[in-house]
PDB file of C-alpha atoms and ligand atoms in Angstrom:
ATOM      1  CA  MET A   1      -0.368   0.013  -0.158  1.00  0.00           C
ATOM      2  CA  ALA A   2       1.651   3.179  -1.102  1.00  0.00           C
ATOM      3  CA  PRO A   3       1.703   5.924   1.820  1.00  0.00           C
ATOM      4  CA  TRP A   4      -0.977   9.017   1.116  1.00  0.00           C
ATOM      5  CA  VAL A   5      -0.326  12.842   2.427  1.00  0.00           C
ATOM      6  CA  PRO A   6      -2.960  14.375   4.858  1.00  0.00           C
ATOM      7  CA  VAL A   7      -6.306  15.348   2.795  1.00  0.00           C
ATOM      8  CA  PHE A   8      -9.598  17.767   3.554  1.00  0.00           C
ATOM      9  CA  VAL A   9     -12.759  15.945   2.830  1.00  0.00           C
ATOM     10  CA  PRO A  10     -15.966  17.955   2.747  1.00  0.00           C
ATOM     11  CA  ALA A  11     -18.994  16.055   3.891  1.00  0.00           C
ATOM     12  CA  TYR A  12     -22.026  17.199   2.129  1.00  0.00           C
ATOM     13  CA  ALA A  13     -25.342  18.270   4.278  1.00  0.00           C
ATOM     14  CA  LYS A  14     -28.982  16.934   2.341  1.00  0.00           C
ATOM     15  CA  ILE A  15     -32.306  18.100   2.438  1.00  0.00           C
ATOM     16  CA  ASN A  16     -35.433  15.901   1.635  1.00  0.00           C
ATOM     17  CA  LEU A  17     -36.838  16.346  -1.780  1.00  0.00           C
ATOM     18  CA  THR A  18     -40.017  14.199  -0.589  1.00  0.00           C
ATOM     19  CA  LEU A  19     -40.297  12.197   2.614  1.00  0.00           C
ATOM     20  CA  GLY A  20     -43.102   9.833   2.769  1.00  0.00           C
ATOM     21  CA  VAL A  21     -43.550   7.677   6.084  1.00  0.00           C
ATOM     22  CA  LEU A  22     -45.221   4.320   4.941  1.00  0.00           C
ATOM     23  CA  GLN A  23     -45.414   1.758   7.970  1.00  0.00           C
ATOM     24  CA  ARG A  24     -44.022   1.142  10.991  1.00  0.00           C
ATOM     25  CA  ARG A  25     -41.445  -1.828  10.701  1.00  0.00           C
ATOM     26  CA  ALA A  26     -41.479  -5.026  12.842  1.00  0.00           C
ATOM     27  CA  ASP A  27     -37.787  -3.857  13.680  1.00  0.00           C
ATOM     28  CA  GLY A  28     -39.129  -0.553  14.917  1.00  0.00           C
ATOM     29  CA  TYR A  29     -38.028   1.769  11.985  1.00  0.00           C
ATOM     30  CA  HIS A  30     -40.113   3.253   9.331  1.00  0.00           C
ATOM     31  CA  ASP A  31     -40.069   2.476   5.607  1.00  0.00           C
ATOM     32  CA  LEU A  32     -39.589   5.509   3.806  1.00  0.00           C
ATOM     33  CA  ALA A  33     -40.427   6.812   0.446  1.00  0.00           C
ATOM     34  CA  SER A  34     -37.799   9.688  -0.047  1.00  0.00           C
ATOM     35  CA  ILE A  35     -35.817  11.411  -2.793  1.00  0.00           C
ATOM     36  CA  LEU A  36     -32.624  13.243  -0.888  1.00  0.00           C
ATOM     37  CA  GLN A  37     -30.711  15.431  -2.535  1.00  0.00           C
ATOM     38  CA  THR A  38     -27.215  16.640  -1.161  1.00  0.00           C
ATOM     39  CA  ILE A  39     -26.487  20.571  -0.451  1.00  0.00           C
ATOM     40  CA  SER A  40     -23.378  23.093  -0.788  1.00  0.00           C
ATOM     41  CA  LEU A  41     -23.458  23.629   3.255  1.00  0.00           C
ATOM     42  CA  HIS A  42     -20.749  20.771   4.328  1.00  0.00           C
ATOM     43  CA  ASP A  43     -18.571  20.081   7.513  1.00  0.00           C
ATOM     44  CA  THR A  44     -14.957  19.398   6.539  1.00  0.00           C
ATOM     45  CA  LEU A  45     -12.472  16.471   7.497  1.00  0.00           C
ATOM     46  CA  ARG A  46      -9.037  16.513   7.366  1.00  0.00           C
ATOM     47  CA  LEU A  47      -7.923  13.124   7.461  1.00  0.00           C
ATOM     48  CA  ALA A  48      -3.888  12.055   8.092  1.00  0.00           C
ATOM     49  CA  PRO A  49      -2.179   9.155   8.526  1.00  0.00           C
ATOM     50  CA  SER A  50      -0.935   8.501  12.352  1.00  0.00           C
ATOM     51  CA  PRO A  51       2.322   6.638  12.989  1.00  0.00           C
ATOM     52  CA  ALA A  52       1.060   5.434  16.077  1.00  0.00           C
ATOM     53  CA  GLY A  53      -1.673   2.996  14.723  1.00  0.00           C
ATOM     54  CA  ALA A  54      -4.439   5.208  16.541  1.00  0.00           C
ATOM     55  CA  LEU A  55      -7.612   6.250  15.420  1.00  0.00           C
ATOM     56  CA  THR A  56      -8.346   9.266  16.548  1.00  0.00           C
ATOM     57  CA  CYS A  57     -11.281  12.091  16.079  1.00  0.00           C
ATOM     58  CA  GLU A  58     -10.778  15.682  17.345  1.00  0.00           C
ATOM     59  CA  THR A  59     -13.629  18.323  16.122  1.00  0.00           C
ATOM     60  CA  ASP A  60     -14.728  21.468  17.074  1.00  0.00           C
ATOM     61  CA  ALA A  61     -18.278  20.297  17.972  1.00  0.00           C
ATOM     62  CA  PRO A  62     -18.285  20.003  22.121  1.00  0.00           C
ATOM     63  CA  GLU A  63     -20.881  17.491  21.705  1.00  0.00           C
ATOM     64  CA  LEU A  64     -19.777  15.104  19.255  1.00  0.00           C
ATOM     65  CA  GLN A  65     -16.455  13.641  21.742  1.00  0.00           C
ATOM     66  CA  GLY A  66     -16.657  10.241  22.883  1.00  0.00           C
ATOM     67  CA  ALA A  67     -19.597   7.877  21.468  1.00  0.00           C
ATOM     68  CA  ASN A  68     -21.475  10.003  19.417  1.00  0.00           C
ATOM     69  CA  ASN A  69     -19.131  10.256  16.745  1.00  0.00           C
ATOM     70  CA  LEU A  70     -20.153   8.493  13.654  1.00  0.00           C
ATOM     71  CA  ALA A  71     -16.704   9.821  11.786  1.00  0.00           C
ATOM     72  CA  LEU A  72     -14.622   7.823  14.265  1.00  0.00           C
ATOM     73  CA  ARG A  73     -17.269   5.079  14.184  1.00  0.00           C
ATOM     74  CA  ALA A  74     -17.203   4.551  10.573  1.00  0.00           C
ATOM     75  CA  ALA A  75     -13.571   4.604  10.653  1.00  0.00           C
ATOM     76  CA  GLU A  76     -13.282   1.605  13.381  1.00  0.00           C
ATOM     77  CA  LEU A  77     -16.165  -0.009  11.213  1.00  0.00           C
ATOM     78  CA  LEU A  78     -13.645   0.071   8.112  1.00  0.00           C
ATOM     79  CA  ARG A  79     -10.890  -0.993   9.477  1.00  0.00           C
ATOM     80  CA  GLY A  80     -12.394  -4.063  10.974  1.00  0.00           C
ATOM     81  CA  GLU A  81     -13.363  -4.761   7.411  1.00  0.00           C
ATOM     82  CA  ALA A  82      -9.155  -4.813   6.177  1.00  0.00           C
ATOM     83  CA  ALA A  83      -7.829  -8.386   6.089  1.00  0.00           C
ATOM     84  CA  GLU A  84      -4.376  -7.064   6.882  1.00  0.00           C
ATOM     85  CA  PRO A  85      -3.531  -4.255   9.775  1.00  0.00           C
ATOM     86  CA  ARG A  86      -4.003  -0.386   8.117  1.00  0.00           C
ATOM     87  CA  PRO A  87      -2.362   2.369   9.413  1.00  0.00           C
ATOM     88  CA  GLY A  88      -4.109   4.955  12.218  1.00  0.00           C
ATOM     89  CA  VAL A  89      -5.559   8.165  10.848  1.00  0.00           C
ATOM     90  CA  ALA A  90      -5.815  11.352  12.174  1.00  0.00           C
ATOM     91  CA  ILE A  91      -9.451  12.663  11.684  1.00  0.00           C
ATOM     92  CA  GLU A  92      -9.936  16.598  12.651  1.00  0.00           C
ATOM     93  CA  LEU A  93     -13.789  17.200  12.137  1.00  0.00           C
ATOM     94  CA  ARG A  94     -15.085  21.237  11.290  1.00  0.00           C
ATOM     95  CA  LYS A  95     -18.433  21.450  12.013  1.00  0.00           C
ATOM     96  CA  GLU A  96     -20.678  23.501   9.602  1.00  0.00           C
ATOM     97  CA  THR A  97     -23.876  21.194   9.936  1.00  0.00           C
ATOM     98  CA  PRO A  98     -25.845  21.708  12.866  1.00  0.00           C
ATOM     99  CA  ALA A  99     -26.519  18.929  14.334  1.00  0.00           C
ATOM    100  CA  GLN A 100     -29.940  17.299  15.284  1.00  0.00           C
ATOM    101  CA  GLY A 101     -31.124  19.950  12.309  1.00  0.00           C
ATOM    102  CA  GLY A 102     -32.764  17.046   9.680  1.00  0.00           C
ATOM    103  CA  LEU A 103     -29.887  17.711   7.366  1.00  0.00           C
ATOM    104  CA  GLY A 104     -27.888  14.234   8.044  1.00  0.00           C
ATOM    105  CA  GLY A 105     -24.311  16.044   9.126  1.00  0.00           C
ATOM    106  CA  GLY A 106     -23.314  12.996  11.088  1.00  0.00           C
ATOM    107  CA  SER A 107     -24.283  10.400   8.892  1.00  0.00           C
ATOM    108  CA  SER A 108     -22.288  12.516   5.902  1.00  0.00           C
ATOM    109  CA  ASP A 109     -19.379  12.579   8.227  1.00  0.00           C
ATOM    110  CA  ALA A 110     -19.227   9.126   8.022  1.00  0.00           C
ATOM    111  CA  ALA A 111     -19.698   8.288   4.957  1.00  0.00           C
ATOM    112  CA  SER A 112     -17.093  10.453   3.963  1.00  0.00           C
ATOM    113  CA  VAL A 113     -14.642   9.016   6.218  1.00  0.00           C
ATOM    114  CA  LEU A 114     -16.128   5.258   4.515  1.00  0.00           C
ATOM    115  CA  VAL A 115     -14.949   6.631   1.380  1.00  0.00           C
ATOM    116  CA  ALA A 116     -12.218   8.410   1.822  1.00  0.00           C
ATOM    117  CA  LEU A 117     -10.348   5.287   4.125  1.00  0.00           C
ATOM    118  CA  ASN A 118     -11.721   2.791   1.743  1.00  0.00           C
ATOM    119  CA  ALA A 119      -9.341   5.115  -1.369  1.00  0.00           C
ATOM    120  CA  LEU A 120      -6.338   5.829   1.514  1.00  0.00           C
ATOM    121  CA  TRP A 121      -6.467   2.248   2.719  1.00  0.00           C
ATOM    122  CA  GLY A 122      -6.593   0.864  -0.623  1.00  0.00           C
ATOM    123  CA  LEU A 123      -9.372  -1.596   0.366  1.00  0.00           C
ATOM    124  CA  SER A 124     -11.265  -1.200  -3.235  1.00  0.00           C
ATOM    125  CA  LEU A 125     -14.494  -1.924  -1.843  1.00  0.00           C
ATOM    126  CA  ALA A 126     -17.588  -1.336  -4.025  1.00  0.00           C
ATOM    127  CA  ALA A 127     -20.005   1.527  -3.405  1.00  0.00           C
ATOM    128  CA  PRO A 128     -22.617  -1.491  -2.702  1.00  0.00           C
ATOM    129  CA  ARG A 129     -20.383  -2.576   0.009  1.00  0.00           C
ATOM    130  CA  LEU A 130     -19.718   0.853   1.294  1.00  0.00           C
ATOM    131  CA  GLU A 131     -23.420   1.648   1.666  1.00  0.00           C
ATOM    132  CA  GLU A 132     -23.723  -1.933   3.384  1.00  0.00           C
ATOM    133  CA  LEU A 133     -21.635  -0.627   6.245  1.00  0.00           C
ATOM    134  CA  GLY A 134     -22.909   2.547   6.181  1.00  0.00           C
ATOM    135  CA  ALA A 135     -26.334   1.608   6.862  1.00  0.00           C
ATOM    136  CA  ARG A 136     -24.802  -0.003  10.231  1.00  0.00           C
ATOM    137  CA  LEU A 137     -24.109   3.283  11.409  1.00  0.00           C
ATOM    138  CA  GLY A 138     -27.542   5.260  10.566  1.00  0.00           C
ATOM    139  CA  SER A 139     -30.037   5.222   8.082  1.00  0.00           C
ATOM    140  CA  ASP A 140     -28.590   8.152   6.359  1.00  0.00           C
ATOM    141  CA  VAL A 141     -25.253   6.951   5.779  1.00  0.00           C
ATOM    142  CA  PRO A 142     -25.938   4.883   2.670  1.00  0.00           C
ATOM    143  CA  PHE A 143     -27.341   8.018   0.580  1.00  0.00           C
ATOM    144  CA  PHE A 144     -24.320  10.065   1.086  1.00  0.00           C
ATOM    145  CA  VAL A 145     -21.293   7.630  -0.100  1.00  0.00           C
ATOM    146  CA  ARG A 146     -22.560   8.485  -3.748  1.00  0.00           C
ATOM    147  CA  GLY A 147     -24.930  11.568  -2.854  1.00  0.00           C
ATOM    148  CA  GLY A 148     -26.461  13.577  -5.430  1.00  0.00           C
ATOM    149  CA  THR A 149     -30.223  13.303  -6.461  1.00  0.00           C
ATOM    150  CA  ALA A 150     -31.478   9.842  -4.890  1.00  0.00           C
ATOM    151  CA  ARG A 151     -34.027   7.562  -3.856  1.00  0.00           C
ATOM    152  CA  ILE A 152     -34.132   5.685  -0.824  1.00  0.00           C
ATOM    153  CA  VAL A 153     -36.168   2.702   0.201  1.00  0.00           C
ATOM    154  CA  GLY A 154     -36.609   0.964   3.252  1.00  0.00           C
ATOM    155  CA  ARG A 155     -35.508   2.402   6.896  1.00  0.00           C
ATOM    156  CA  GLY A 156     -32.538   4.184   4.221  1.00  0.00           C
ATOM    157  CA  GLU A 157     -30.275   1.065   3.304  1.00  0.00           C
ATOM    158  CA  GLY A 158     -31.692   0.835  -0.216  1.00  0.00           C
ATOM    159  CA  VAL A 159     -29.867   3.781  -2.028  1.00  0.00           C
ATOM    160  CA  VAL A 160     -31.417   3.773  -5.889  1.00  0.00           C
ATOM    161  CA  PRO A 161     -29.338   7.309  -7.846  1.00  0.00           C
ATOM    162  CA  LEU A 162     -31.818   9.502  -9.753  1.00  0.00           C
ATOM    163  CA  PRO A 163     -30.322  11.712 -12.319  1.00  0.00           C
ATOM    164  CA  ASP A 164     -29.650  15.007 -11.059  1.00  0.00           C
ATOM    165  CA  ALA A 165     -32.174  17.483 -10.084  1.00  0.00           C
ATOM    166  CA  GLU A 166     -32.120  20.786 -11.745  1.00  0.00           C
ATOM    167  CA  PRO A 167     -29.548  23.002  -9.963  1.00  0.00           C
ATOM    168  CA  LEU A 168     -31.634  24.802  -6.816  1.00  0.00           C
ATOM    169  CA  TRP A 169     -30.497  27.718  -4.911  1.00  0.00           C
ATOM    170  CA  LEU A 170     -32.269  26.958  -0.995  1.00  0.00           C
ATOM    171  CA  VAL A 171     -32.528  29.119   1.822  1.00  0.00           C
ATOM    172  CA  LEU A 172     -31.702  27.405   5.267  1.00  0.00           C
ATOM    173  CA  ALA A 173     -33.558  28.288   7.838  1.00  0.00           C
ATOM    174  CA  LYS A 174     -33.277  26.543  11.741  1.00  0.00           C
ATOM    175  CA  PRO A 175     -34.871  27.911  15.068  1.00  0.00           C
ATOM    176  CA  LEU A 176     -31.977  27.345  17.676  1.00  0.00           C
ATOM    177  CA  ILE A 177     -33.147  23.953  19.201  1.00  0.00           C
ATOM    178  CA  GLY A 178     -32.363  20.654  18.224  1.00  0.00           C
ATOM    179  CA  VAL A 179     -35.200  17.861  17.146  1.00  0.00           C
ATOM    180  CA  SER A 180     -34.705  14.208  18.321  1.00  0.00           C
ATOM    181  CA  THR A 181     -35.396  11.738  15.389  1.00  0.00           C
ATOM    182  CA  ALA A 182     -36.946   9.144  17.083  1.00  0.00           C
ATOM    183  CA  ALA A 183     -38.861  11.105  19.047  1.00  0.00           C
ATOM    184  CA  VAL A 184     -40.530  12.980  15.877  1.00  0.00           C
ATOM    185  CA  PHE A 185     -40.721   8.851  14.917  1.00  0.00           C
ATOM    186  CA  ARG A 186     -42.379   7.613  18.056  1.00  0.00           C
ATOM    187  CA  ALA A 187     -45.023  10.441  18.271  1.00  0.00           C
ATOM    188  CA  LEU A 188     -46.051  10.068  14.543  1.00  0.00           C
ATOM    189  CA  ALA A 189     -49.286   8.600  15.057  1.00  0.00           C
ATOM    190  CA  PRO A 190     -50.581   5.889  11.915  1.00  0.00           C
ATOM    191  CA  ALA A 191     -53.062   8.385  10.492  1.00  0.00           C
ATOM    192  CA  GLU A 192     -50.666  10.352   9.610  1.00  0.00           C
ATOM    193  CA  TYR A 193     -48.602   8.013   7.526  1.00  0.00           C
ATOM    194  CA  GLY A 194     -48.138   8.749   4.272  1.00  0.00           C
ATOM    195  CA  SER A 195     -48.112   7.822   0.678  1.00  0.00           C
ATOM    196  CA  ASP A 196     -45.609   7.319  -1.834  1.00  0.00           C
ATOM    197  CA  ASP A 197     -47.558   9.184  -4.777  1.00  0.00           C
ATOM    198  CA  ASP A 198     -45.173  12.620  -4.456  1.00  0.00           C
ATOM    199  CA  THR A 199     -41.744  10.697  -4.515  1.00  0.00           C
ATOM    200  CA  ARG A 200     -43.009   9.047  -7.467  1.00  0.00           C
ATOM    201  CA  ALA A 201     -43.932  11.547  -9.119  1.00  0.00           C
ATOM    202  CA  LEU A 202     -40.936  13.157  -8.617  1.00  0.00           C
ATOM    203  CA  VAL A 203     -39.160  10.290  -9.926  1.00  0.00           C
ATOM    204  CA  ALA A 204     -40.962  10.739 -13.132  1.00  0.00           C
ATOM    205  CA  ALA A 205     -40.248  14.515 -13.689  1.00  0.00           C
ATOM    206  CA  LEU A 206     -36.182  13.694 -13.071  1.00  0.00           C
ATOM    207  CA  ASP A 207     -36.087  10.532 -15.282  1.00  0.00           C
ATOM    208  CA  ALA A 208     -37.752  12.719 -17.981  1.00  0.00           C
ATOM    209  CA  GLY A 209     -35.544  15.634 -17.346  1.00  0.00           C
ATOM    210  CA  LEU A 210     -38.400  17.928 -16.487  1.00  0.00           C
ATOM    211  CA  PRO A 211     -37.856  20.810 -13.567  1.00  0.00           C
ATOM    212  CA  VAL A 212     -38.678  19.745 -10.203  1.00  0.00           C
ATOM    213  CA  PRO A 213     -42.601  20.251  -9.626  1.00  0.00           C
ATOM    214  CA  PHE A 214     -42.112  22.243  -6.352  1.00  0.00           C
ATOM    215  CA  GLU A 215     -45.652  21.144  -5.967  1.00  0.00           C
ATOM    216  CA  ARG A 216     -44.888  18.056  -5.359  1.00  0.00           C
ATOM    217  CA  LEU A 217     -42.515  18.811  -2.609  1.00  0.00           C
ATOM    218  CA  SER A 218     -43.557  16.877   0.708  1.00  0.00           C
ATOM    219  CA  ASN A 219     -43.021  15.584   4.447  1.00  0.00           C
ATOM    220  CA  SER A 220     -45.412  13.555   5.983  1.00  0.00           C
ATOM    221  CA  LEU A 221     -43.136  14.832   9.690  1.00  0.00           C
ATOM    222  CA  GLU A 222     -43.563  18.403   8.797  1.00  0.00           C
ATOM    223  CA  ALA A 223     -47.181  18.315  10.099  1.00  0.00           C
ATOM    224  CA  PRO A 224     -46.593  16.733  13.493  1.00  0.00           C
ATOM    225  CA  VAL A 225     -43.107  18.496  13.926  1.00  0.00           C
ATOM    226  CA  LEU A 226     -44.919  22.021  13.357  1.00  0.00           C
ATOM    227  CA  ARG A 227     -47.582  21.415  15.736  1.00  0.00           C
ATOM    228  CA  THR A 228     -45.238  19.968  18.724  1.00  0.00           C
ATOM    229  CA  TYR A 229     -42.377  22.359  17.862  1.00  0.00           C
ATOM    230  CA  PRO A 230     -43.687  25.843  17.959  1.00  0.00           C
ATOM    231  CA  ALA A 231     -40.085  27.402  17.679  1.00  0.00           C
ATOM    232  CA  VAL A 232     -40.181  25.602  13.929  1.00  0.00           C
ATOM    233  CA  ALA A 233     -43.622  27.075  13.525  1.00  0.00           C
ATOM    234  CA  ALA A 234     -42.367  30.568  13.984  1.00  0.00           C
ATOM    235  CA  ALA A 235     -39.658  29.783  11.716  1.00  0.00           C
ATOM    236  CA  ARG A 236     -41.993  28.647   8.693  1.00  0.00           C
ATOM    237  CA  ASP A 237     -43.910  31.931   9.524  1.00  0.00           C
ATOM    238  CA  ALA A 238     -40.791  34.129   9.320  1.00  0.00           C
ATOM    239  CA  LEU A 239     -39.422  32.447   5.654  1.00  0.00           C
ATOM    240  CA  LEU A 240     -42.997  33.026   4.273  1.00  0.00           C
ATOM    241  CA  ARG A 241     -43.178  36.485   5.803  1.00  0.00           C
ATOM    242  CA  ALA A 242     -39.961  37.110   3.859  1.00  0.00           C
ATOM    243  CA  GLY A 243     -41.420  36.538   1.152  1.00  0.00           C
ATOM    244  CA  ALA A 244     -40.795  32.455   0.370  1.00  0.00           C
ATOM    245  CA  PRO A 245     -43.428  31.208  -2.123  1.00  0.00           C
ATOM    246  CA  LEU A 246     -42.737  27.549  -0.619  1.00  0.00           C
ATOM    247  CA  VAL A 247     -41.329  26.442   2.477  1.00  0.00           C
ATOM    248  CA  ARG A 248     -40.594  22.990   3.624  1.00  0.00           C
ATOM    249  CA  MET A 249     -38.967  20.863   6.474  1.00  0.00           C
ATOM    250  CA  SER A 250     -35.939  18.736   5.871  1.00  0.00           C
ATOM    251  CA  GLY A 251     -35.818  15.000   7.708  1.00  0.00           C
ATOM    252  CA  SER A 252     -37.098  15.182  10.755  1.00  0.00           C
ATOM    253  CA  GLY A 253     -36.686  18.549  11.485  1.00  0.00           C
ATOM    254  CA  PRO A 254     -36.109  21.714  12.660  1.00  0.00           C
ATOM    255  CA  THR A 255     -34.394  22.825   9.490  1.00  0.00           C
ATOM    256  CA  LEU A 256     -37.020  24.323   6.861  1.00  0.00           C
ATOM    257  CA  TYR A 257     -35.657  24.879   3.282  1.00  0.00           C
ATOM    258  CA  ALA A 258     -37.082  27.263   0.496  1.00  0.00           C
ATOM    259  CA  PRO A 259     -35.819  26.563  -3.037  1.00  0.00           C
ATOM    260  CA  PHE A 260     -35.868  29.143  -5.699  1.00  0.00           C
ATOM    261  CA  ARG A 261     -34.501  29.094  -9.395  1.00  0.00           C
ATOM    262  CA  ARG A 262     -32.616  32.818  -9.522  1.00  0.00           C
ATOM    263  CA  LEU A 263     -30.815  33.714  -6.787  1.00  0.00           C
ATOM    264  CA  ALA A 264     -31.709  37.212  -6.888  1.00  0.00           C
ATOM    265  CA  ASP A 265     -35.252  35.968  -5.552  1.00  0.00           C
ATOM    266  CA  ALA A 266     -33.038  33.500  -2.455  1.00  0.00           C
ATOM    267  CA  ALA A 267     -30.890  36.413  -1.471  1.00  0.00           C
ATOM    268  CA  GLU A 268     -33.905  38.494  -1.350  1.00  0.00           C
ATOM    269  CA  VAL A 269     -35.666  36.609   1.102  1.00  0.00           C
ATOM    270  CA  LEU A 270     -32.431  35.836   3.162  1.00  0.00           C
ATOM    271  CA  GLY A 271     -31.951  39.396   3.488  1.00  0.00           C
ATOM    272  CA  ARG A 272     -35.874  39.704   4.988  1.00  0.00           C
ATOM    273  CA  ALA A 273     -35.554  36.768   7.011  1.00  0.00           C
ATOM    274  CA  GLN A 274     -32.477  38.343   9.684  1.00  0.00           C
ATOM    275  CA  GLY A 275     -32.719  39.399  12.523  1.00  0.00           C
ATOM    276  CA  ALA A 276     -35.845  36.943  13.645  1.00  0.00           C
ATOM    277  CA  GLY A 277     -33.336  34.857  15.716  1.00  0.00           C
ATOM    278  CA  LEU A 278     -33.006  31.815  13.176  1.00  0.00           C
ATOM    279  CA  TRP A 279     -30.011  30.289  12.007  1.00  0.00           C
ATOM    280  CA  LEU A 280     -29.992  31.266   8.107  1.00  0.00           C
ATOM    281  CA  ARG A 281     -28.087  30.280   5.527  1.00  0.00           C
ATOM    282  CA  LEU A 282     -28.357  30.388   1.458  1.00  0.00           C
ATOM    283  CA  CYS A 283     -26.554  27.678  -0.419  1.00  0.00           C
ATOM    284  CA  ARG A 284     -27.288  25.213  -3.364  1.00  0.00           C
ATOM    285  CA  THR A 285     -27.519  21.858  -4.596  1.00  0.00           C
ATOM    286  CA  VAL A 286     -24.566  19.760  -5.077  1.00  0.00           C
ATOM    287  CA  SER A 287     -24.627  17.169  -7.798  1.00  0.00           C
ATOM    288  CA  ARG A 288     -22.968  13.154  -7.550  1.00  0.00           C
ATOM    289  CA  MET A 289     -20.381  14.363 -10.265  1.00  0.00           C
ATOM    290  CA  GLU A 290     -19.405  16.966  -7.657  1.00  0.00           C
ATOM    291  CA  VAL A 291     -19.614  14.601  -4.885  1.00  0.00           C
ATOM    292  CA  ALA A 292     -17.219  11.923  -6.628  1.00  0.00           C
ATOM    293  CA  ASP A 293     -14.926  14.747  -7.379  1.00  0.00           C
ATOM    294  CA  SER A 294     -14.685  15.467  -4.230  1.00  0.00           C
ATOM    295  CA  HIS A 295     -13.155  12.320  -2.548  1.00  0.00           C
ATOM    296  CA  PRO A 296      -9.401  11.281  -2.875  1.00  0.00           C
ATOM    297  CA  HIS A 297      -9.323   8.848  -5.354  1.00  0.00           C
ATOM    298  CA  THR A 298      -5.900   6.811  -5.012  1.00  0.00           C
ATOM    299  CA  ALA A 299      -3.936   6.381  -2.442  1.00  0.00           C
ATOM    300  CA  GLY A 300      -0.299   7.790  -2.602  1.00  0.00           C
ATOM    301  CA  GLY A 301      -1.813  11.896  -2.972  1.00  0.00           C
TER     302      GLY A 301
HETATM  303  O1  C5P B   1     -30.719   4.965  11.833  1.00  0.00           O
HETATM  304  P1  C5P B   1     -30.805   6.575  12.595  1.00  0.00           P
HETATM  305  O2  C5P B   1     -29.991   6.021  14.023  1.00  0.00           O
HETATM  306  O3  C5P B   1     -30.388   7.471  11.855  1.00  0.00           O
HETATM  307  O4  C5P B   1     -32.371   6.725  13.184  1.00  0.00           O
HETATM  308  C1  C5P B   1     -33.068   7.655  14.354  1.00  0.00           C
HETATM  309  C2  C5P B   1     -33.957   6.739  15.047  1.00  0.00           C
HETATM  310  O5  C5P B   1     -35.337   7.592  13.457  1.00  0.00           O
HETATM  311  C3  C5P B   1     -34.066   5.628  14.786  1.00  0.00           C
HETATM  312  O6  C5P B   1     -33.882   4.874  16.468  1.00  0.00           O
HETATM  313  C4  C5P B   1     -35.698   5.321  14.898  1.00  0.00           C
HETATM  314  O7  C5P B   1     -36.340   5.554  16.061  1.00  0.00           O
HETATM  315  C5  C5P B   1     -36.151   6.103  13.919  1.00  0.00           C
HETATM  316  N1  C5P B   1     -36.134   6.057  12.357  1.00  0.00           N
HETATM  317  C6  C5P B   1     -37.091   5.348  11.418  1.00  0.00           C
HETATM  318  N2  C5P B   1     -37.502   4.497  10.690  1.00  0.00           N
HETATM  319  C7  C5P B   1     -36.498   5.222   9.652  1.00  0.00           C
HETATM  320  C8  C5P B   1     -35.312   6.436  10.238  1.00  0.00           C
HETATM  321  C9  C5P B   1     -35.171   6.417  11.554  1.00  0.00           C
HETATM  322  O8  C5P B   1     -38.384   4.990  12.370  1.00  0.00           O
HETATM  323  N3  C5P B   1     -36.456   5.055   8.338  1.00  0.00           N
END
């Protein structure tokens, strides 16, 4: 195995273009019909060889010390897959994606570590194998192995890449609270389960190379979260008052997104939403090719 030099790797966040909760499964998880999209908001990982052989992760987010750190758990899981001992890695993780935000930050960190160390350690595992390993770390991890626009099936372990959605600008808004995904799913009544209608309509549009049908963006978890967390409802009102034509929630929230085709429109809404006490970002969608280009490809630097 060739030696390698330290690298930076971005870990892009995601939004859910659709999220239909179909049914509760025997294992306690829920079957989903969902289309995920990587976005330009990202954490940054620095991976460096560590002569001592240890796997370590330092981060600027105090809550991610220890067992909560999916990046470190991903490195440990992958090293367990190697037939021969692999050298240590010192990971540094700069967080930009808010934790418990519904944007998949921790899952993306884990996937980026799997993909990068697969290349840097010369393991040559194919994407489907990395997705299998990722599913052991969290439901959203398999999607982030390839990213772009993709449909997920089951609890997230099945990933079906789709043609990239048209490039969109996004205004993200999050109240200053975190939401537990497990708690949101636990509180969901069967009457609130959705269907896969919007997901299928979006897949048909993407397959046909059509613009994203904004009226089909939907999320089964949005109404219950808006009802349970007044801060999320207030954030939604703030975005609508700022002129966003459409506001949707990502994942189990509490982050909301408003999609735009014109930068000027997104920037205007961003400007008008300032001062409402929200975490706000203007970002954009990121294609599967861009995700692939951001990964280290071979050992040897
Ligand atoms: O897999 P992950 O750890 O990200 O999921 C967090 C929690 O969200 C799970 O413990 C489960 O309660 C819930 N969940 C679910 N159905 C899914 C994904 C997550 O019920 N498809």
